[in-house]
Tab-separated table of C-alpha atoms and ligand atoms in Angstrom:
chain	number	residue	atom	x	y	z
Y	933	MET	CA	-35.184	48.036	-50.953
Y	934	ILE	CA	-31.388	46.865	-50.442
Y	935	ARG	CA	-29.340	48.609	-47.703
Y	936	TYR	CA	-25.697	48.616	-48.042
Y	937	GLY	CA	-22.835	49.083	-45.722
Y	938	ALA	CA	-20.746	49.960	-48.516
Y	939	ALA	CA	-21.351	49.951	-52.080
Y	940	LEU	CA	-19.545	48.366	-55.037
Y	941	LEU	CA	-21.905	47.219	-57.814
Y	942	CYS	CA	-21.620	46.210	-61.456
Y	943	ARG	CA	-24.342	45.230	-63.965
Y	944	GLN	CA	-23.839	42.213	-66.097
Y	945	SER	CA	-27.286	42.027	-68.291
Y	946	ASP	CA	-30.034	42.143	-66.035
Y	947	PHE	CA	-27.986	40.952	-62.829
Y	948	LEU	CA	-26.721	43.109	-60.292
Y	949	TYR	CA	-23.607	41.125	-58.578
Y	950	CYS	CA	-23.317	42.945	-55.028
Y	951	VAL	CA	-19.889	42.550	-53.511
Y	952	ILE	CA	-20.678	44.560	-50.576
Y	953	PHE	CA	-21.804	44.672	-47.131
Y	954	MET	CA	-25.532	43.747	-47.077
Y	955	ASP	CA	-27.971	43.304	-44.041
Y	956	ARG	CA	-30.980	42.501	-46.337
Y	957	CYS	CA	-31.803	41.700	-49.999
Y	958	VAL	CA	-34.979	41.380	-52.016
Y	959	LEU	CA	-34.554	38.899	-54.954
Y	960	LEU	CA	-37.128	37.937	-57.707
Y	961	ALA	CA	-37.474	34.223	-58.707
Y	962	PRO	CA	-39.110	33.534	-61.911
Y	963	ALA	CA	-41.251	30.453	-62.756
Y	964	LYS	CA	-40.437	28.136	-65.322
Y	965	ILE	CA	-42.216	26.160	-68.070
Y	966	ASN	CA	-40.974	22.918	-69.663
Y	967	LEU	CA	-41.132	23.276	-73.642
Y	968	TYR	CA	-39.912	19.442	-73.415
Y	969	LEU	CA	-39.750	16.602	-70.925
Y	970	GLU	CA	-38.852	13.346	-72.042
Y	971	ILE	CA	-38.490	10.351	-69.214
Y	972	ILE	CA	-35.758	8.025	-70.540
Y	973	GLY	CA	-35.161	5.495	-67.839
Y	974	ASP	CA	-34.899	4.864	-64.119
Y	975	ARG	CA	-31.890	5.814	-62.018
Y	976	PRO	CA	-30.326	3.782	-58.972
Y	977	ASP	CA	-31.103	6.554	-56.713
Y	978	GLY	CA	-34.676	6.148	-57.224
Y	979	TYR	CA	-35.192	9.206	-59.574
Y	980	HIS	CA	-35.713	9.391	-63.477
Y	981	GLU	CA	-33.013	10.198	-66.030
Y	982	LEU	CA	-34.714	13.166	-67.883
Y	983	ALA	CA	-34.240	15.213	-70.851
Y	984	MET	CA	-35.927	18.490	-70.377
Y	985	VAL	CA	-35.761	21.958	-72.115
Y	986	MET	CA	-36.651	24.513	-69.627
Y	987	GLN	CA	-37.825	28.365	-69.907
Y	988	SER	CA	-37.980	30.775	-67.352
Y	989	VAL	CA	-41.205	33.159	-67.615
Y	990	ASP	CA	-41.497	36.420	-65.772
Y	991	LEU	CA	-44.007	35.624	-63.033
Y	992	CYS	CA	-42.051	35.966	-60.331
Y	993	ASP	CA	-42.019	35.454	-56.414
Y	994	ARG	CA	-40.530	38.014	-54.224
Y	995	VAL	CA	-38.148	36.737	-51.656
Y	996	THR	CA	-36.573	39.057	-48.973
Y	997	LEU	CA	-33.997	37.928	-46.903
Y	998	SER	CA	-32.679	39.731	-43.674
Y	999	ARG	CA	-30.396	38.857	-40.910
Y	1000	ALA	CA	-32.117	37.496	-37.793
Y	1001	GLY	CA	-29.751	38.878	-35.282
Y	1002	THR	CA	-30.133	35.709	-33.696
Y	1003	GLN	CA	-28.949	31.716	-34.957
Y	1004	ASP	CA	-32.577	31.388	-36.002
Y	1005	ILE	CA	-34.158	30.473	-39.446
Y	1006	ARG	CA	-37.665	32.054	-39.663
Y	1007	LEU	CA	-39.960	31.938	-42.593
Y	1008	LYS	CA	-42.913	33.996	-43.237
Y	1009	CYS	CA	-45.548	33.591	-46.140
Y	1010	GLU	CA	-48.923	34.704	-46.175
Y	1011	HIS	CA	-50.169	32.044	-48.729
Y	1012	PRO	CA	-52.093	29.355	-46.806
Y	1013	LEU	CA	-50.498	26.536	-48.587
Y	1014	VAL	CA	-47.173	27.235	-48.003
Y	1015	PRO	CA	-45.544	26.112	-44.758
Y	1016	SER	CA	-43.192	27.924	-42.946
Y	1017	ASP	CA	-41.007	25.136	-41.446
Y	1018	GLU	CA	-38.469	22.800	-42.687
Y	1019	THR	CA	-40.762	21.051	-45.142
Y	1020	ASN	CA	-40.537	24.328	-47.095
Y	1021	LEU	CA	-37.500	24.149	-49.562
Y	1022	ALA	CA	-36.582	27.486	-48.873
Y	1023	TYR	CA	-35.874	27.006	-45.334
Y	1024	ARG	CA	-34.024	24.046	-46.179
Y	1025	ALA	CA	-31.822	25.932	-48.338
Y	1026	ALA	CA	-31.125	28.423	-45.496
Y	1027	GLU	CA	-30.379	25.398	-43.324
Y	1028	LEU	CA	-28.029	23.812	-46.101
Y	1029	MET	CA	-26.383	27.079	-46.224
Y	1030	CYS	CA	-25.780	27.273	-42.375
Y	1031	GLN	CA	-24.350	23.946	-42.251
Y	1032	GLU	CA	-22.037	24.220	-45.340
Y	1033	PHE	CA	-20.658	27.507	-44.244
Y	1034	SER	CA	-20.885	26.964	-40.568
Y	1035	ASP	CA	-18.165	29.740	-39.653
Y	1036	ALA	CA	-20.111	32.467	-41.339
Y	1037	TYR	CA	-23.438	31.098	-39.644
Y	1038	ALA	CA	-21.619	31.655	-36.073
Y	1039	ARG	CA	-20.155	35.275	-37.354
Y	1040	PHE	CA	-23.618	36.422	-38.996
Y	1041	GLY	CA	-26.518	34.311	-37.540
Y	1042	GLY	CA	-29.583	33.138	-38.999
Y	1043	PHE	CA	-32.225	34.371	-41.198
Y	1044	LYS	CA	-35.733	35.941	-41.510
Y	1045	ILE	CA	-36.866	34.968	-45.069
Y	1046	LYS	CA	-40.252	36.455	-46.219
Y	1047	ILE	CA	-41.726	34.772	-49.502
Y	1048	GLU	CA	-44.603	36.868	-51.537
Y	1049	LYS	CA	-45.882	34.216	-53.779
Y	1050	ASN	CA	-47.174	35.057	-57.183
Y	1051	ILE	CA	-46.472	32.006	-59.013
Y	1052	PRO	CA	-49.389	29.611	-58.133
Y	1053	VAL	CA	-48.344	26.700	-55.747
Y	1054	GLY	CA	-48.326	22.774	-56.659
Y	1055	ALA	CA	-48.401	24.198	-60.363
Y	1056	GLY	CA	-45.632	22.414	-62.432
Y	1057	LEU	CA	-44.000	26.171	-62.393
Y	1058	ALA	CA	-40.756	25.455	-60.050
Y	1059	GLY	CA	-42.324	28.110	-57.606
Y	1060	GLY	CA	-40.810	26.224	-54.583
Y	1061	SER	CA	-37.597	25.563	-56.156
Y	1062	GLY	CA	-36.915	29.085	-57.154
Y	1063	ASN	CA	-37.771	30.190	-53.660
Y	1064	ALA	CA	-34.936	27.965	-52.534
Y	1065	ALA	CA	-32.613	29.269	-55.425
Y	1066	ALA	CA	-33.562	32.562	-54.181
Y	1067	VAL	CA	-32.314	31.866	-50.575
Y	1068	LEU	CA	-28.990	30.383	-51.840
Y	1069	VAL	CA	-28.065	33.218	-54.022
Y	1070	GLY	CA	-29.188	35.661	-51.146
Y	1071	ILE	CA	-27.261	34.186	-48.704
Y	1072	ASN	CA	-24.385	34.080	-50.996
Y	1073	MET	CA	-24.399	37.956	-51.089
Y	1074	LEU	CA	-25.381	38.325	-47.308
Y	1075	TRP	CA	-22.435	36.511	-46.171
Y	1076	LYS	CA	-20.302	37.751	-49.111
Y	1077	LEU	CA	-19.187	33.988	-49.851
Y	1078	GLY	CA	-17.954	34.579	-53.227
Y	1079	LEU	CA	-19.651	31.388	-54.460
Y	1080	THR	CA	-19.465	30.777	-58.296
Y	1081	SER	CA	-22.625	29.720	-60.256
Y	1082	ILE	CA	-21.327	26.445	-60.342
Y	1083	ASP	CA	-20.916	26.163	-56.540
Y	1084	LEU	CA	-24.397	27.505	-56.429
Y	1085	HIS	CA	-25.638	24.697	-58.726
Y	1086	LEU	CA	-23.912	21.991	-56.867
Y	1087	LEU	CA	-25.750	23.187	-53.399
Y	1088	ALA	CA	-28.956	23.617	-55.229
Y	1089	ALA	CA	-28.910	19.951	-56.564
Y	1090	LYS	CA	-28.512	18.703	-52.978
Y	1091	LEU	CA	-32.105	20.268	-52.320
Y	1092	GLY	CA	-33.983	19.501	-55.440
Y	1093	SER	CA	-33.842	18.472	-59.501
Y	1094	ASP	CA	-35.307	21.964	-60.533
Y	1095	ILE	CA	-33.257	24.348	-58.246
Y	1096	PRO	CA	-30.029	24.227	-60.390
Y	1097	PHE	CA	-32.134	25.515	-63.217
Y	1098	CYS	CA	-33.968	27.954	-61.170
Y	1099	VAL	CA	-30.873	29.775	-60.300
Y	1100	SER	CA	-29.554	30.652	-63.548
Y	1101	GLY	CA	-32.836	30.546	-65.511
Y	1102	GLY	CA	-33.188	31.646	-69.176
Y	1103	THR	CA	-33.626	29.065	-71.671
Y	1104	ALA	CA	-31.428	25.798	-70.905
Y	1105	LEU	CA	-31.236	21.878	-71.365
Y	1106	ALA	CA	-31.310	19.879	-68.082
Y	1107	THR	CA	-30.560	16.378	-68.031
Y	1108	GLY	CA	-29.628	13.479	-65.392
Y	1109	ARG	CA	-32.450	14.088	-62.860
Y	1110	GLY	CA	-32.543	17.323	-64.109
Y	1111	GLU	CA	-29.860	18.874	-62.202
Y	1112	GLN	CA	-27.390	19.058	-65.055
Y	1113	VAL	CA	-27.966	22.310	-66.372
Y	1114	ALA	CA	-26.578	23.457	-70.120
Y	1115	PRO	CA	-27.577	27.044	-71.083
Y	1116	LEU	CA	-29.151	27.164	-74.818
Y	1117	LYS	CA	-29.492	30.514	-76.627
Y	1118	ASP	CA	-32.087	32.562	-74.801
Y	1119	VAL	CA	-35.474	32.450	-76.529
Y	1120	GLN	CA	-36.529	36.214	-76.363
Y	1121	ASN	CA	-39.831	38.149	-77.142
Y	1122	TYR	CA	-42.318	35.289	-76.840
Y	1123	TYR	CA	-45.075	35.211	-74.236
Y	1124	ALA	CA	-46.588	32.400	-72.273
Y	1125	VAL	CA	-50.168	31.886	-71.108
Y	1126	LEU	CA	-50.525	30.094	-68.140
Y	1127	ALA	CA	-53.550	28.442	-67.076
Y	1128	LYS	CA	-54.458	26.791	-63.822
Y	1129	TYR	CA	-57.376	25.699	-61.609
Y	1130	GLN	CA	-56.379	27.450	-58.288
Y	1131	SER	CA	-57.980	24.503	-56.252
Y	1132	LEU	CA	-56.063	21.521	-58.271
Y	1133	SER	CA	-52.639	20.648	-57.574
Y	1134	VAL	CA	-50.612	17.803	-58.749
Y	1135	SER	CA	-48.077	15.810	-56.542
Y	1136	THR	CA	-44.972	15.484	-58.502
Y	1137	PRO	CA	-43.924	12.213	-56.713
Y	1138	TRP	CA	-47.336	10.731	-57.601
Y	1139	ALA	CA	-46.796	11.640	-61.175
Y	1140	TYR	CA	-43.540	9.936	-61.683
Y	1141	GLN	CA	-44.553	7.237	-59.710
Y	1142	THR	CA	-47.623	6.572	-61.837
Y	1143	TYR	CA	-45.483	7.070	-64.958
Y	1144	ARG	CA	-43.090	4.283	-63.865
Y	1145	LYS	CA	-45.934	1.887	-63.041
Y	1146	GLN	CA	-47.658	2.385	-66.838
Y	1147	PHE	CA	-44.442	2.834	-68.842
Y	1148	GLU	CA	-41.522	1.040	-66.923
Y	1149	SER	CA	-41.499	-1.246	-69.858
Y	1150	THR	CA	-40.246	1.399	-72.162
Y	1151	TYR	CA	-37.194	2.728	-69.889
Y	1152	VAL	CA	-33.995	2.441	-71.286
Y	1153	ARG	CA	-31.523	0.460	-69.391
Y	1154	GLU	CA	-28.138	0.475	-70.800
Y	1155	ALA	CA	-25.975	3.296	-70.185
Y	1156	ASP	CA	-24.952	3.820	-73.759
Y	1157	ASP	CA	-28.680	3.697	-74.805
Y	1158	LEU	CA	-29.178	6.242	-72.200
Y	1159	ALA	CA	-26.452	8.761	-73.294
Y	1160	ALA	CA	-27.458	8.425	-76.950
Y	1161	ARG	CA	-31.020	9.226	-75.756
Y	1162	GLN	CA	-29.961	12.528	-74.064
Y	1163	SER	CA	-27.437	13.741	-76.750
Y	1164	ARG	CA	-30.184	13.002	-79.505
Y	1165	VAL	CA	-32.123	15.638	-77.367
Y	1166	HIS	CA	-29.012	17.842	-77.573
Y	1167	SER	CA	-28.683	17.873	-81.111
Y	1168	GLY	CA	-32.392	17.360	-82.160
Y	1169	PRO	CA	-35.011	19.659	-83.376
Y	1170	MET	CA	-36.112	21.668	-80.215
Y	1171	VAL	CA	-32.699	22.684	-79.547
Y	1172	LYS	CA	-32.208	23.820	-83.304
Y	1173	ALA	CA	-35.697	25.503	-83.083
Y	1174	ILE	CA	-34.552	27.344	-80.201
Y	1175	SER	CA	-30.950	28.278	-81.860
Y	1176	ASN	CA	-33.360	29.585	-84.699
Y	1177	GLN	CA	-35.538	31.386	-82.580
Y	1178	ARG	CA	-38.469	30.211	-84.459
Y	1179	LEU	CA	-41.738	30.056	-82.233
Y	1180	GLU	CA	-43.635	28.247	-84.718
Y	1181	GLN	CA	-41.107	25.337	-84.759
Y	1182	ILE	CA	-40.697	25.495	-80.887
Y	1183	SER	CA	-44.605	25.105	-80.500
Y	1184	ALA	CA	-44.831	22.054	-82.992
Y	1185	LEU	CA	-42.090	20.378	-80.824
Y	1186	LEU	CA	-43.468	20.994	-77.266
Y	1187	TYR	CA	-43.486	17.568	-75.447
Y	1188	ASN	CA	-44.145	16.212	-71.967
Y	1189	ASP	CA	-44.221	12.573	-71.243
Y	1190	LEU	CA	-45.903	13.503	-67.560
Y	1191	GLU	CA	-49.354	14.497	-69.716
Y	1192	LYS	CA	-49.640	10.964	-70.387
Y	1193	VAL	CA	-50.518	10.227	-66.640
Y	1194	VAL	CA	-52.048	13.672	-65.451
Y	1195	LEU	CA	-54.278	14.434	-68.447
Y	1196	PRO	CA	-56.413	11.130	-68.175
Y	1197	GLU	CA	-56.391	11.485	-64.113
Y	1198	HIS	CA	-57.711	15.134	-64.408
Y	1199	PRO	CA	-60.039	15.647	-67.544
Y	1200	LYS	CA	-60.622	19.513	-66.609
Y	1201	VAL	CA	-56.879	19.976	-67.352
Y	1202	GLN	CA	-57.200	18.222	-70.775
Y	1203	GLU	CA	-60.386	20.427	-71.331
Y	1204	LEU	CA	-58.250	23.319	-70.267
Y	1205	LYS	CA	-55.693	22.659	-72.773
Y	1206	GLU	CA	-57.830	21.891	-75.633
Y	1207	THR	CA	-59.782	25.262	-74.731
Y	1208	LEU	CA	-56.454	27.095	-75.161
Y	1209	ALA	CA	-55.296	25.239	-78.087
Y	1210	ARG	CA	-58.695	26.446	-80.024
Y	1211	SER	CA	-57.533	29.933	-79.800
Y	1212	PRO	CA	-55.802	30.752	-83.254
Y	1213	GLN	CA	-53.108	33.315	-81.520
Y	1214	ALA	CA	-52.117	30.080	-79.308
Y	1215	LYS	CA	-48.997	28.611	-81.478
Y	1216	GLY	CA	-48.442	25.772	-79.244
Y	1217	VAL	CA	-50.060	24.314	-75.916
Y	1218	MET	CA	-48.404	21.860	-73.339
Y	1219	MET	CA	-48.787	21.319	-69.721
Y	1220	SER	CA	-45.900	22.102	-67.493
Y	1221	GLY	CA	-43.820	19.724	-65.582
Y	1222	SER	CA	-46.051	17.500	-63.723
Y	1223	GLY	CA	-49.113	19.710	-64.045
Y	1224	PRO	CA	-51.297	20.665	-63.473
Y	1225	THR	CA	-50.527	24.162	-65.234
Y	1226	VAL	CA	-50.732	24.202	-68.690
Y	1227	PHE	CA	-49.614	27.052	-71.136
Y	1228	ALA	CA	-49.952	28.444	-74.478
Y	1229	LEU	CA	-47.159	30.354	-76.494
Y	1230	ALA	CA	-47.813	33.506	-78.277
Y	1231	GLU	CA	-45.876	35.786	-80.320
Y	1232	SER	CA	-47.005	39.151	-78.799
Y	1233	GLN	CA	-48.574	40.513	-75.387
Y	1234	SER	CA	-51.473	41.280	-77.419
Y	1235	ASP	CA	-51.887	37.768	-78.634
Y	1236	ALA	CA	-51.485	36.409	-75.328
Y	1237	ASP	CA	-54.161	38.824	-74.022
Y	1238	GLU	CA	-56.429	37.692	-77.049
Y	1239	ILE	CA	-55.926	33.886	-75.658
Y	1240	VAL	CA	-56.611	34.971	-71.986
Y	1241	LYS	CA	-59.886	36.530	-73.264
Y	1242	ALA	CA	-61.015	33.720	-75.517
Y	1243	VAL	CA	-60.475	31.118	-72.506
Y	1244	ARG	CA	-62.304	33.264	-70.187
Y	1245	SER	CA	-65.381	33.416	-72.355
Y	1246	ALA	CA	-65.168	29.626	-72.958
Y	1247	LEU	CA	-64.310	28.416	-69.529
Y	1248	PRO	CA	-65.941	31.158	-67.072
Y	1249	ASP	CA	-65.017	29.661	-63.793
Y	1250	ASP	CA	-63.745	31.709	-60.890
Y	1251	ASP	CA	-61.488	28.986	-59.853
Y	1252	LEU	CA	-59.466	29.389	-63.084
Y	1253	GLY	CA	-56.204	31.550	-62.844
Y	1254	LEU	CA	-55.033	32.876	-66.241
Y	1255	TRP	CA	-51.267	34.772	-66.434
Y	1256	VAL	CA	-49.647	36.311	-69.062
Y	1257	ALA	CA	-45.901	35.833	-68.792
Y	1258	PRO	CA	-43.017	37.046	-71.122
Y	1259	PHE	CA	-40.247	34.775	-71.684
Y	1260	SER	CA	-37.427	35.562	-69.179
Y	1261	SER	CA	-33.328	35.197	-69.788
Y	1262	THR	CA	-32.600	35.488	-66.255
Y	1263	GLY	CA	-32.864	33.236	-63.184
Y	1264	ILE	CA	-32.848	34.899	-59.929
Y	1265	ARG	CA	-32.121	38.556	-59.715
Y	1266	LEU	CA	-31.764	40.963	-57.042
Y	1267	VAL	CA	-33.859	44.224	-57.155
Y	1268	GLU	CA	-34.393	47.516	-55.382
Y	1269	ALA	CA	-38.053	47.644	-54.122
Z	842	C5P	O1	-36.036	16.443	-56.980
Z	842	C5P	P1	-37.393	16.715	-56.548
Z	842	C5P	O2	-37.888	17.255	-54.973
Z	842	C5P	O3	-37.959	18.206	-57.132
Z	842	C5P	O4	-38.593	15.881	-56.874
Z	842	C5P	C1	-39.460	15.387	-56.336
Z	842	C5P	C2	-40.124	13.973	-56.895
Z	842	C5P	O5	-40.317	14.149	-58.104
Z	842	C5P	C3	-39.153	13.315	-56.500
Z	842	C5P	O6	-39.290	12.456	-55.272
Z	842	C5P	C4	-39.422	11.922	-57.482
Z	842	C5P	O7	-40.563	11.197	-57.040
Z	842	C5P	C5	-39.706	12.589	-58.745
Z	842	C5P	N1	-38.712	12.744	-59.505
Z	842	C5P	C6	-38.263	11.902	-60.483
Z	842	C5P	N2	-37.179	11.960	-61.208
Z	842	C5P	C7	-36.632	13.223	-61.549
Z	842	C5P	C8	-36.916	14.315	-60.697
Z	842	C5P	C9	-38.192	14.134	-59.893
Z	842	C5P	O8	-38.556	10.614	-60.435
Z	842	C5P	N3	-35.600	13.454	-62.292
């Protein structure tokens, strides 16, 4: 539910851009999967140089932002694993906006943030990053800051590597530490089956640090070589398959370097991946981000449902969560409840 002081709305594709007075807004933050994740080298800031192809999928958290009436930032989320203090990225996003736009903060005060989780936590699906992106987009609306998507990307990059992508979503190439986002042609009409053991999560810093320990000798060191590797991905077969909208090709080119460290550590995830791959409807199977979620790509909702059925009967475990999510061409979107 969105409450307006005065209304002037214009619709652009699925987004509603609001240039009005609002005291509350509800946003959907979709999950992402990585169709491609290549670790290229080290960075002086301790992060890794990456080349990734990201895809939004329509499994969304719901983020409600309202004015607190005080200078406080208060965050509420019923999920037991989601903190409600400054260790939550969404809280930090609100703090960042209050610091960056101190006049607006002094004038309008703080926020109540309510997060309804549908995206599994600690899953490699950028759930926390999406919540933070929703807070940035929502505050831009509530305070009528008029920030462009470039402004929002720059703010997002201060908080985390995946957050710029989460702002705009769709299908995109992400380079640098992940924060440099170049949109690609939207991949439409396909489905992802997401599979995750609910009690299992993987720490992203652990995954990258372990990768560094094992594969540092393969890292590209020269700046020219680094740029060449990134542009090779940009003009490479995965991006071509995406331009051609060919699921078979995209599926054959799925890639994630972090599988090399996460799968040996978690044999159950390896087994889950193999089980998904055995389903004839699964066009391709890969781990997303630092895992432990694995996904299968499917051509239709009914194929995706068949995959779910096959995995359920092969692995009858109450701890195993399975979701069907269509590919989505949007990032954060404003909704009316
Ligand atoms: O940026 P974000 O907070 O999402 O990153 C989480 C962790 O993942 C970082 O602390 C770092 O250990 C690792 N990481 C990395 N290189 C990247 C992105 C993340 O090493 N490009």
